[in-house]
């Protein structure tokens, strides 16, 4: 099993790990202190990406999108709740409710085939999908297609409440979704041919789930991708009553209508499917379907703070700042709103504004160690390293940082800036003792080695940082500059280009690449890099000066 190195065990007690195709789900409990400084549920799930896929841009982007979708979906009884997103080891981790009853897949394996319970599950599923299909989460349009409905993605609580999970393949209706994505055993015919899909594709997949729930088997045996594609597109399923004669005819007709090859022949939407299911329930049992809604415990933290925190880690800064500002307007004494607004402002390089937010937070809670540490980071980003180091000392005095490798790495970087190299090395080593794959600590050691002119060591440390996270743009950029220094120009170009794939608006990388290309007499390419830098920042002096020099070289 690939459990991937992670800092989770330093922050939480990991009870179990579930291994998926691309992701891992950790079942955890808190170790007393929590990142939100408030009481949290004793047991929760944390989903993140497997370490081996960190360098895969497509998969990483899809995971970021999943995290954003899940957070923006908010709360619904029949959706697995995502409370917030935290960035750990430079990768988002989705913190979700733990659903203790297992999956619908496990329920099917027990062989119950209970008609009334199947109807109950189906109506609950429709309620969840009606909610999903009407949500606007800021993609191309309103309404989402799940694209991977299957028993393994339908969770059950101990009281048989069904909850939909895994939004890794979700798309908006208006995106004109094409191309295969999903699970071949449950995919709709239109998914196999790359056709446009909408909620009726999910309806087909659920038709297979309902067929399996009531018969114990799927309608099509496969086993290969090609065989499933042929069967889903062209074969009629055996009537489910041939496998379970207790299935009422009207329920069989409903299942077969969900499994029609042409989406136009299925139910128009999940609202229509739900109406038909309710009618069947009424006829069979003489009563409308009804479930008692469980009372959800009151939240201990403002939802707008959680949403703002999550969106900040996902790079959605305008929305994040809007949420956090709203929380402050609602409660000016909201410590966490001030703290996380400061962190968000620091990420968008508004360091002075960030410090002002941290100061407001410290007026509310003068002994809040995370805020002292975050203020230190912002001061360091402003170049006020002595003040930053004072704040780091204050944070460490208030709360031991035995498990916080980011704290030690950031403090080490501030010490490098003031040339206190021996202390910096000690900080980086502390960080690496906590998390051997700390990107920031390896980056700091590389930077320090460059300062000491130990270039071979620096190269090795940049490689270790990139081994931990192949998409760390800062390490790619610095390694590119180091490769230029040692005359390995083509490798340097590759590093700069990789950094720009991750952050195409980094002016410093564009100008470094322009300078390197110009030194290789590749003037036209260098000029385009300068133009790109100036487009991003019209006041960037170095890009303008470099452009003038290159133009002079191009004059006849």
Coordinates of C-alpha atoms in Angstrom, one line a residue:
X1 CA 0.0 0.0 0.0
X2 CA 1.2 3.5 -0.9
X3 CA 0.7 5.5 2.3
X4 CA 3.0 8.3 1.1
X5 CA 5.3 10.2 3.5
X6 CA 3.2 13.0 5.2
X7 CA 3.3 15.2 8.3
X8 CA -0.2 14.0 9.3
X9 CA 1.2 11.6 12.0
X10 CA 3.0 14.6 13.6
X11 CA -0.3 16.6 13.9
X12 CA -2.9 13.8 14.2
X13 CA -3.2 10.2 15.4
X14 CA -3.7 8.1 12.2
X15 CA -6.1 5.2 12.9
X16 CA -6.3 3.7 9.4
X17 CA -5.5 4.5 5.8
X18 CA -7.7 3.7 2.8
X19 CA -5.8 3.4 -0.5
X20 CA -7.5 4.7 -3.7
X21 CA -6.4 5.0 -7.3
X22 CA -4.9 8.5 -7.0
X23 CA -5.6 9.4 -3.4
X24 CA -5.4 8.4 0.2
X25 CA -7.9 8.8 2.9
X26 CA -6.6 8.8 6.4
X27 CA -8.9 8.1 9.4
X28 CA -7.6 10.3 12.2
X29 CA -8.2 11.6 15.7
X30 CA -6.8 14.9 17.1
X31 CA -3.8 15.2 19.3
X32 CA -5.2 17.8 21.6
X33 CA -4.3 21.0 19.8
X34 CA -6.0 21.5 16.5
X35 CA -5.0 23.9 13.6
X36 CA -8.3 25.7 14.2
X37 CA -7.8 26.1 17.9
X38 CA -11.4 24.9 18.6
X39 CA -12.8 21.5 19.6
X40 CA -13.3 19.2 16.7
X41 CA -15.1 15.8 16.1
X42 CA -13.1 13.0 17.7
X43 CA -12.9 11.0 14.5
X44 CA -12.6 12.4 11.0
X45 CA -11.3 11.6 7.5
X46 CA -8.5 13.4 5.6
X47 CA -8.2 13.0 1.9
X48 CA -5.1 13.9 -0.1
X49 CA -3.2 12.9 -3.2
X50 CA -0.6 10.1 -3.3
X51 CA 2.9 11.3 -3.3
X52 CA 3.8 9.7 -6.6
X53 CA 1.3 12.0 -8.4
X54 CA 2.5 15.3 -7.1
X55 CA 4.4 15.9 -10.4
X56 CA 1.4 15.1 -12.6
X57 CA -0.1 18.5 -13.5
X58 CA -3.4 17.0 -14.7
X59 CA -4.0 14.9 -11.6
X60 CA -2.9 17.7 -9.2
X61 CA -5.2 20.2 -10.9
X62 CA -8.0 17.8 -10.7
X63 CA -7.5 17.3 -7.0
X64 CA -7.4 21.0 -6.4
X65 CA -10.7 21.3 -8.3
X66 CA -12.2 18.4 -6.3
X67 CA -11.2 20.2 -3.0
X68 CA -12.7 23.5 -4.2
X69 CA -15.9 21.8 -5.4
X70 CA -16.4 19.9 -2.1
X71 CA -15.8 23.0 0.0
X72 CA -18.2 25.1 -2.1
X73 CA -20.9 22.4 -2.0
X74 CA -21.5 23.2 1.6
X75 CA -23.7 21.1 3.8
X76 CA -26.4 18.6 2.9
X77 CA -27.6 15.5 4.7
X78 CA -26.9 13.3 1.7
X79 CA -23.4 14.6 0.8
X80 CA -20.3 13.6 2.7
X81 CA -19.5 16.9 4.4
X82 CA -16.1 18.5 3.7
X83 CA -15.4 20.9 6.6
X84 CA -12.3 22.6 5.4
X85 CA -9.0 22.3 3.5
X86 CA -5.6 22.7 5.0
X87 CA -2.3 22.7 3.2
X88 CA 0.1 20.2 4.6
X89 CA 3.5 19.5 2.9
X90 CA 2.5 21.8 0.1
X91 CA -0.6 19.7 -0.8
X92 CA -4.2 20.3 0.0
X93 CA -5.8 17.9 2.5
X94 CA -9.6 17.8 2.6
X95 CA -10.9 17.3 6.1
X96 CA -14.2 15.4 6.0
X97 CA -16.8 13.9 8.3
X98 CA -16.2 10.3 9.1
X99 CA -19.1 8.1 7.9
X100 CA -19.0 5.0 10.2
X101 CA -21.4 2.7 8.4
X102 CA -19.3 1.7 5.4
X103 CA -20.2 1.8 1.8
X104 CA -23.2 0.7 -0.2
X105 CA -20.8 -1.8 -1.8
X106 CA -20.3 -3.5 1.5
X107 CA -24.1 -3.5 2.1
X108 CA -24.7 -5.2 -1.3
X109 CA -22.1 -7.9 -0.5
X110 CA -24.3 -8.9 2.5
X111 CA -27.0 -9.9 -0.1
X112 CA -30.0 -8.3 1.6
X113 CA -31.9 -7.2 -1.6
X114 CA -34.6 -5.6 0.6
X115 CA -37.1 -3.8 -1.6
X116 CA -38.2 -1.1 0.9
X117 CA -34.6 -0.4 2.0
X118 CA -33.5 -0.1 -1.7
X119 CA -36.3 2.4 -2.3
X120 CA -35.2 4.4 0.8
X121 CA -31.6 4.5 -0.5
X122 CA -32.8 5.5 -4.0
X123 CA -34.9 8.4 -2.7
X124 CA -32.0 9.6 -0.4
X125 CA -29.7 9.4 -3.4
X126 CA -32.1 11.5 -5.5
X127 CA -32.2 14.1 -2.7
X128 CA -28.5 14.4 -2.7
X129 CA -28.2 14.6 -6.5
X130 CA -31.0 17.2 -6.7
X131 CA -28.9 19.3 -4.4
X132 CA -25.6 18.7 -6.4
X133 CA -27.3 19.4 -9.7
X134 CA -28.5 22.8 -8.6
X135 CA -25.3 24.1 -6.9
X136 CA -23.2 26.9 -8.4
X137 CA -19.6 26.2 -7.3
X138 CA -18.0 28.7 -9.7
X139 CA -17.0 26.4 -12.5
X140 CA -18.3 27.0 -16.0
X141 CA -22.0 26.9 -15.0
X142 CA -24.6 26.0 -12.5
X143 CA -25.3 22.3 -11.9
X144 CA -22.7 19.5 -11.5
X145 CA -22.3 16.0 -13.1
X146 CA -20.6 13.6 -10.7
X147 CA -19.4 11.1 -13.4
X148 CA -18.4 8.4 -11.0
X149 CA -21.6 7.1 -9.3
X150 CA -21.0 3.6 -8.0
X151 CA -21.6 1.7 -4.7
X152 CA -18.1 2.5 -3.4
X153 CA -18.9 6.2 -3.6
X154 CA -22.1 5.9 -1.6
X155 CA -21.5 5.9 2.1
X156 CA -23.9 4.7 4.8
X157 CA -24.2 5.9 8.4
X158 CA -25.2 3.4 11.1
X159 CA -28.8 4.6 10.8
X160 CA -28.7 3.9 7.0
X161 CA -28.5 7.5 5.9
X162 CA -26.9 7.5 2.4
X163 CA -24.2 10.1 1.6
X164 CA -22.6 10.7 -1.8
X165 CA -18.8 11.1 -1.8
X166 CA -15.8 11.5 -4.1
X167 CA -16.2 14.6 -6.3
X168 CA -12.9 14.1 -8.1
X169 CA -14.5 13.8 -11.6
X170 CA -17.2 16.4 -11.1
X171 CA -17.9 18.8 -14.0
X172 CA -20.4 21.6 -14.6
X173 CA -23.3 21.0 -17.0
X174 CA -22.2 24.0 -19.1
X175 CA -18.7 22.8 -19.7
X176 CA -19.8 20.5 -22.5
X177 CA -18.2 17.5 -20.8
X178 CA -16.5 15.1 -23.2
X179 CA -14.1 12.2 -23.0
X180 CA -14.2 9.1 -20.8
X181 CA -13.9 9.5 -17.1
X182 CA -15.4 7.2 -14.5
X183 CA -15.6 3.5 -13.7
X184 CA -16.2 1.2 -16.6
X185 CA -18.6 -1.1 -14.8
X186 CA -21.0 1.9 -14.1
X187 CA -20.3 4.4 -16.9
X188 CA -23.1 5.6 -19.2
X189 CA -23.0 4.9 -23.0
X190 CA -22.2 8.5 -23.7
X191 CA -19.2 8.4 -21.4
X192 CA -17.6 5.7 -23.6
X193 CA -18.1 7.7 -26.8
X194 CA -16.9 11.0 -25.5
X195 CA -20.4 12.5 -25.9
X196 CA -21.9 15.5 -24.0
X197 CA -23.1 14.4 -20.6
X198 CA -25.4 15.8 -18.0
X199 CA -27.3 14.5 -15.0
X200 CA -28.8 11.8 -17.0
X201 CA -25.4 10.1 -17.3
X202 CA -25.3 9.9 -13.5
X203 CA -28.9 8.6 -13.6
X204 CA -27.7 5.7 -15.9
X205 CA -24.9 4.9 -13.4
X206 CA -27.4 4.9 -10.6
X207 CA -29.6 2.6 -12.6
X208 CA -26.8 0.0 -12.5
X209 CA -26.3 0.6 -8.8
X210 CA -30.1 0.0 -8.2
X211 CA -30.0 -3.1 -10.4
X212 CA -27.1 -4.5 -8.4
X213 CA -28.7 -3.5 -5.1
X214 CA -31.8 -5.6 -5.9
X215 CA -30.2 -8.6 -7.8
X216 CA -26.7 -8.9 -6.3
X217 CA -25.1 -8.6 -9.7
X218 CA -24.5 -5.9 -12.4
X219 CA -26.3 -6.0 -15.7
X220 CA -23.2 -6.3 -17.8
X221 CA -20.2 -8.7 -17.1
X222 CA -17.5 -7.0 -19.1
X223 CA -14.7 -7.9 -18.2
X224 CA -12.5 -5.6 -20.4
X225 CA -12.9 -1.9 -21.1
X226 CA -13.8 -2.7 -24.7
X227 CA -16.4 -5.3 -23.6
X228 CA -18.0 -2.9 -21.2
X229 CA -18.1 -0.2 -23.8
X230 CA -19.9 -2.5 -26.2
X231 CA -22.3 -3.8 -23.6
X232 CA -23.2 -0.4 -22.2
X233 CA -23.7 1.0 -25.7
X234 CA -25.5 -1.8 -27.5
X235 CA -26.7 -4.6 -25.2
X236 CA -30.1 -4.7 -23.4
X237 CA -29.9 -5.7 -19.7
X238 CA -31.6 -8.9 -18.5
X239 CA -34.8 -7.8 -16.7
X240 CA -34.0 -7.6 -13.0
X241 CA -37.1 -9.7 -12.2
X242 CA -35.4 -12.7 -13.9
X243 CA -32.8 -12.6 -11.1
X244 CA -35.1 -11.5 -8.2
X245 CA -38.8 -12.2 -8.7
X246 CA -39.7 -10.2 -5.7
X247 CA -38.9 -6.9 -7.5
X248 CA -42.2 -5.1 -8.3
X249 CA -42.8 -4.6 -12.0
X250 CA -43.1 -0.8 -11.7
X251 CA -39.7 -0.7 -9.9
X252 CA -38.2 -2.9 -12.7
X253 CA -39.6 -0.5 -15.3
X254 CA -38.0 2.4 -13.4
X255 CA -34.6 0.7 -13.4
X256 CA -34.8 -0.2 -17.1
X257 CA -35.8 3.4 -18.0
X258 CA -32.7 4.7 -16.1
X259 CA -30.7 2.2 -18.2
X260 CA -31.9 3.4 -21.6
X261 CA -29.1 3.8 -24.1
X262 CA -30.4 7.2 -25.3
X263 CA -30.3 9.9 -22.5
X264 CA -33.5 11.3 -24.0
X265 CA -35.3 8.1 -23.1
X266 CA -34.4 8.3 -19.4
X267 CA -36.0 10.5 -16.8
X268 CA -35.4 14.2 -17.4
X269 CA -33.9 14.9 -14.0
X270 CA -33.5 13.5 -10.6
X271 CA -36.6 15.4 -9.4
X272 CA -38.7 13.4 -11.9
X273 CA -37.0 10.1 -10.8
X274 CA -37.7 11.0 -7.2
X275 CA -41.4 11.6 -7.9
X276 CA -41.7 8.2 -9.5
X277 CA -39.9 6.5 -6.6
X278 CA -42.2 8.2 -4.1
X279 CA -45.2 7.0 -6.0
X280 CA -43.9 3.4 -6.0
X281 CA -43.3 3.6 -2.3
X282 CA -46.8 4.9 -1.7
X283 CA -48.4 2.1 -3.7
X284 CA -46.3 -0.7 -2.1
X285 CA -46.4 0.4 1.5
X286 CA -49.5 2.6 1.7
X287 CA -47.5 5.6 3.0
X288 CA -45.3 8.4 1.7
X289 CA -41.6 7.9 2.2
X290 CA -40.4 9.8 5.2
X291 CA -37.1 9.9 7.1
X292 CA -36.5 11.8 10.4
X293 CA -33.8 14.3 9.8
X294 CA -31.0 13.9 12.5
X295 CA -30.2 17.0 14.5
X296 CA -26.8 18.3 13.4
X297 CA -24.7 19.6 16.3
X298 CA -24.1 23.3 16.2
X299 CA -20.9 24.5 14.6
X300 CA -18.1 25.6 16.9
X301 CA -16.6 27.9 14.2
X302 CA -18.0 30.4 11.8
X303 CA -18.6 28.6 8.4
X304 CA -17.4 31.7 6.5
X305 CA -14.0 31.3 8.3
X306 CA -13.8 27.7 7.3
X307 CA -14.7 28.5 3.7
X308 CA -12.3 31.4 3.6
X309 CA -9.5 29.3 5.1
X310 CA -10.1 26.6 2.5
X311 CA -10.4 28.9 -0.5
X312 CA -7.2 30.6 0.5
X313 CA -5.2 27.4 0.5
X314 CA -6.8 26.6 -2.9
X315 CA -5.6 29.9 -4.4
X316 CA -9.0 31.5 -4.7
X317 CA -7.9 34.6 -2.9
X318 CA -10.7 37.1 -3.9
X319 CA -13.4 34.7 -2.6
X320 CA -11.3 33.8 0.4
X321 CA -10.8 37.4 1.5
X322 CA -14.5 38.1 0.9
X323 CA -15.5 35.3 3.2
X324 CA -13.0 36.3 5.9
X325 CA -14.0 40.0 5.7
X326 CA -17.6 39.0 6.1
X327 CA -16.8 36.9 9.2
X328 CA -15.0 40.0 10.7
X329 CA -17.9 42.3 9.9
X330 CA -20.2 39.8 11.7
X331 CA -17.9 39.5 14.7
X332 CA -15.0 42.0 15.0
X333 CA -13.7 39.8 17.9
X334 CA -13.3 36.7 15.7
X335 CA -9.7 35.7 16.3
X336 CA -9.5 33.1 13.6
X337 CA -11.1 35.4 10.9
X338 CA -8.4 38.0 11.6
X339 CA -5.6 35.4 11.6
X340 CA -6.6 33.6 8.4
X341 CA -7.3 36.9 6.6
X342 CA -3.7 37.9 7.5
X343 CA -2.4 34.6 6.1
X344 CA -4.4 35.1 2.9
X345 CA -3.1 38.7 2.5
X346 CA 0.4 37.4 3.0
X347 CA 0.0 34.9 0.2
X348 CA -1.0 37.6 -2.2
X349 CA 2.1 39.6 -1.2
X350 CA 0.1 42.3 0.8
X351 CA 2.5 41.8 3.7
X352 CA 1.9 45.1 5.5
X353 CA -1.9 44.5 5.4
X354 CA -1.3 41.0 6.7
X355 CA 0.7 42.3 9.6
X356 CA -2.1 44.7 10.5
X357 CA -4.6 41.7 10.6
X358 CA -2.2 39.7 12.8
X359 CA -2.0 42.7 15.2
X360 CA -5.8 42.8 15.4
X361 CA -5.8 39.1 16.2
X362 CA -3.1 39.6 18.9
X363 CA -5.2 42.3 20.5
X364 CA -7.9 39.6 20.9
X365 CA -5.6 36.8 22.0
X366 CA -2.1 38.1 22.9
X367 CA -0.8 34.6 23.7
X368 CA -2.0 33.0 20.4
X369 CA 1.3 31.3 19.2
X370 CA 0.1 30.6 15.6
X371 CA -0.5 34.3 15.1
X372 CA 2.9 35.3 16.4
X373 CA 4.4 32.7 14.0
X374 CA 2.3 33.9 11.0
X375 CA 3.3 37.5 11.8
X376 CA 6.9 36.5 11.8
X377 CA 6.5 35.0 8.3
X378 CA 4.9 38.2 7.0
X379 CA 7.7 40.3 8.6
X380 CA 10.3 38.1 6.9
X381 CA 8.5 38.5 3.6
X382 CA 8.9 42.3 4.1
X383 CA 12.6 41.9 4.7
X384 CA 12.2 42.8 8.4
X385 CA 14.2 39.8 9.6
X386 CA 15.2 41.0 13.1
X387 CA 11.6 41.7 13.9
X388 CA 10.5 38.4 12.4
X389 CA 13.0 36.5 14.6
X390 CA 11.6 38.2 17.7
X391 CA 8.1 37.0 16.8
X392 CA 9.4 33.5 16.1
X393 CA 11.0 33.5 19.6
X394 CA 7.7 34.7 21.1
X395 CA 5.7 32.0 19.4
X396 CA 8.1 29.2 20.5
X397 CA 8.0 30.5 24.1
X398 CA 4.2 30.3 24.1
X399 CA 3.9 26.9 22.5
X400 CA 6.6 24.3 21.9
X401 CA 7.0 23.7 18.1
X402 CA 8.1 20.1 18.3
X403 CA 5.8 19.0 15.5
X404 CA 5.8 22.1 13.3
X405 CA 8.5 21.6 10.6
X406 CA 7.2 24.7 8.7
X407 CA 7.9 26.9 11.7
X408 CA 11.5 25.8 11.9
X409 CA 12.1 26.0 8.2
X410 CA 10.7 29.6 8.0
X411 CA 12.8 30.6 11.1
X412 CA 15.8 29.1 9.4
X413 CA 15.2 31.2 6.2
X414 CA 15.1 34.4 8.4
X415 CA 18.3 33.4 10.0
X416 CA 20.0 32.9 6.6
X417 CA 18.9 36.4 5.6
X418 CA 20.7 37.9 8.6
X419 CA 23.8 35.6 8.0
X420 CA 23.3 33.6 11.3
X421 CA 24.2 30.4 9.4
X422 CA 25.0 28.1 12.2
X423 CA 21.6 28.7 13.9
X424 CA 19.9 28.4 10.5
X425 CA 21.4 25.0 9.9
X426 CA 20.1 23.9 13.3
X427 CA 16.6 25.1 12.4
X428 CA 16.6 23.3 9.1
X429 CA 17.8 20.1 10.7
X430 CA 15.0 20.4 13.3
X431 CA 12.5 20.7 10.5
X432 CA 13.9 17.7 8.7
X433 CA 13.9 15.6 11.9
X434 CA 10.2 16.3 12.1
X435 CA 9.5 15.8 8.4
X436 CA 12.3 14.4 6.2
X437 CA 10.5 15.6 3.1
X438 CA 10.1 19.2 4.2
X439 CA 10.4 21.1 0.9
X440 CA 11.0 24.4 2.6
X441 CA 13.8 23.0 4.8
X442 CA 15.6 21.4 1.9
X443 CA 15.1 24.7 0.0
X444 CA 16.6 26.6 2.9
X445 CA 19.6 24.3 3.1
X446 CA 20.2 24.8 -0.6
X447 CA 19.9 28.6 -0.3
X448 CA 22.4 28.5 2.6
X449 CA 24.8 26.3 0.6
X450 CA 24.7 28.8 -2.3
X451 CA 25.5 31.6 0.1
X452 CA 28.5 29.6 1.4
X453 CA 29.5 28.8 -2.3
X454 CA 29.0 25.0 -1.7
X455 CA 27.3 24.6 -5.1
X456 CA 27.3 20.8 -5.3
X457 CA 25.6 20.6 -1.9
X458 CA 23.1 23.3 -3.0
X459 CA 22.3 21.3 -6.2
X460 CA 21.7 18.1 -4.1
X461 CA 19.4 20.0 -1.7
X462 CA 17.3 21.5 -4.5
X463 CA 17.0 18.0 -5.9
X464 CA 15.8 16.7 -2.5
X465 CA 13.2 19.5 -2.4
X466 CA 12.0 18.6 -5.9
X467 CA 11.9 14.9 -5.0
X468 CA 9.5 15.8 -2.2
X469 CA 7.4 18.1 -4.5
X470 CA 8.3 18.1 -8.2
X471 CA 6.0 21.1 -8.6
X472 CA 7.7 23.4 -6.2
X473 CA 8.2 26.5 -8.4
X474 CA 10.7 28.2 -6.0
X475 CA 13.0 25.3 -6.0
X476 CA 12.8 24.9 -9.8
X477 CA 13.6 28.6 -10.2
X478 CA 16.6 28.6 -7.9
X479 CA 17.9 25.4 -9.3
X480 CA 17.6 27.0 -12.8
X481 CA 19.7 29.9 -11.7
X482 CA 22.3 27.6 -10.1
X483 CA 22.5 25.5 -13.3
X484 CA 23.3 28.8 -15.2
X485 CA 26.1 29.4 -12.7
X486 CA 27.7 26.1 -13.5
X487 CA 27.2 26.3 -17.3
X488 CA 24.4 23.6 -17.6
X489 CA 22.3 25.9 -19.7
X490 CA 19.9 23.5 -21.3
X491 CA 19.0 22.0 -18.0
X492 CA 18.5 25.5 -16.6
X493 CA 16.1 26.3 -19.5
X494 CA 14.1 23.1 -18.6
X495 CA 13.9 24.2 -14.9
X496 CA 12.7 27.7 -15.8
X497 CA 10.1 26.3 -18.3
X498 CA 8.8 23.8 -15.6
X499 CA 8.5 26.7 -13.1
X500 CA 6.5 28.7 -15.6
X501 CA 4.1 25.8 -16.2
X502 CA 3.3 26.0 -12.5
X503 CA 3.2 29.8 -12.2
X504 CA 3.1 31.4 -15.7
X505 CA 2.9 34.9 -14.1
X506 CA 6.3 34.8 -12.3
X507 CA 8.1 37.8 -13.7
X508 CA 11.4 36.8 -12.1
X509 CA 11.4 33.5 -14.0
X510 CA 10.5 35.1 -17.3
X511 CA 13.4 37.6 -16.9
X512 CA 15.9 34.9 -15.9
X513 CA 14.9 32.8 -18.9
X514 CA 15.2 35.9 -21.1
X515 CA 18.7 36.6 -19.9
X516 CA 19.8 33.0 -20.4
X517 CA 18.4 32.8 -23.9
X518 CA 20.0 36.1 -24.8
X519 CA 23.4 34.8 -23.6
X520 CA 22.9 31.9 -26.0
X521 CA 22.2 34.3 -28.8
X522 CA 18.6 33.2 -29.0
X523 CA 17.4 36.8 -29.2
X524 CA 14.0 36.4 -30.6
X525 CA 13.0 33.9 -27.9
X526 CA 14.5 36.1 -25.2
X527 CA 12.6 39.1 -26.5
X528 CA 9.3 37.2 -26.2
X529 CA 10.2 36.3 -22.6
X530 CA 10.8 40.0 -21.9
X531 CA 7.5 41.0 -23.5
X532 CA 5.7 38.4 -21.4
X533 CA 7.3 39.8 -18.2
X534 CA 6.4 43.3 -19.1
X535 CA 2.8 42.3 -19.9
X536 CA 2.6 40.9 -16.3
X537 CA 4.3 43.8 -14.7
X538 CA 4.7 46.9 -16.9
X539 CA 6.9 48.6 -14.3
X540 CA 9.5 45.8 -14.0
X541 CA 12.8 47.7 -14.6
X542 CA 15.0 44.6 -15.2
X543 CA 12.7 43.3 -18.0
X544 CA 12.7 46.7 -19.7
X545 CA 16.5 47.0 -19.5
X546 CA 17.0 43.5 -20.8
X547 CA 14.6 44.1 -23.6
X548 CA 16.5 47.2 -24.7
X549 CA 19.8 45.3 -24.7
X550 CA 18.3 42.5 -26.8
X551 CA 16.8 45.0 -29.3
X552 CA 20.3 46.6 -29.6
X553 CA 21.7 43.1 -30.5
X554 CA 19.0 42.6 -33.1
X555 CA 19.6 45.9 -34.9
X556 CA 21.5 45.5 -38.2

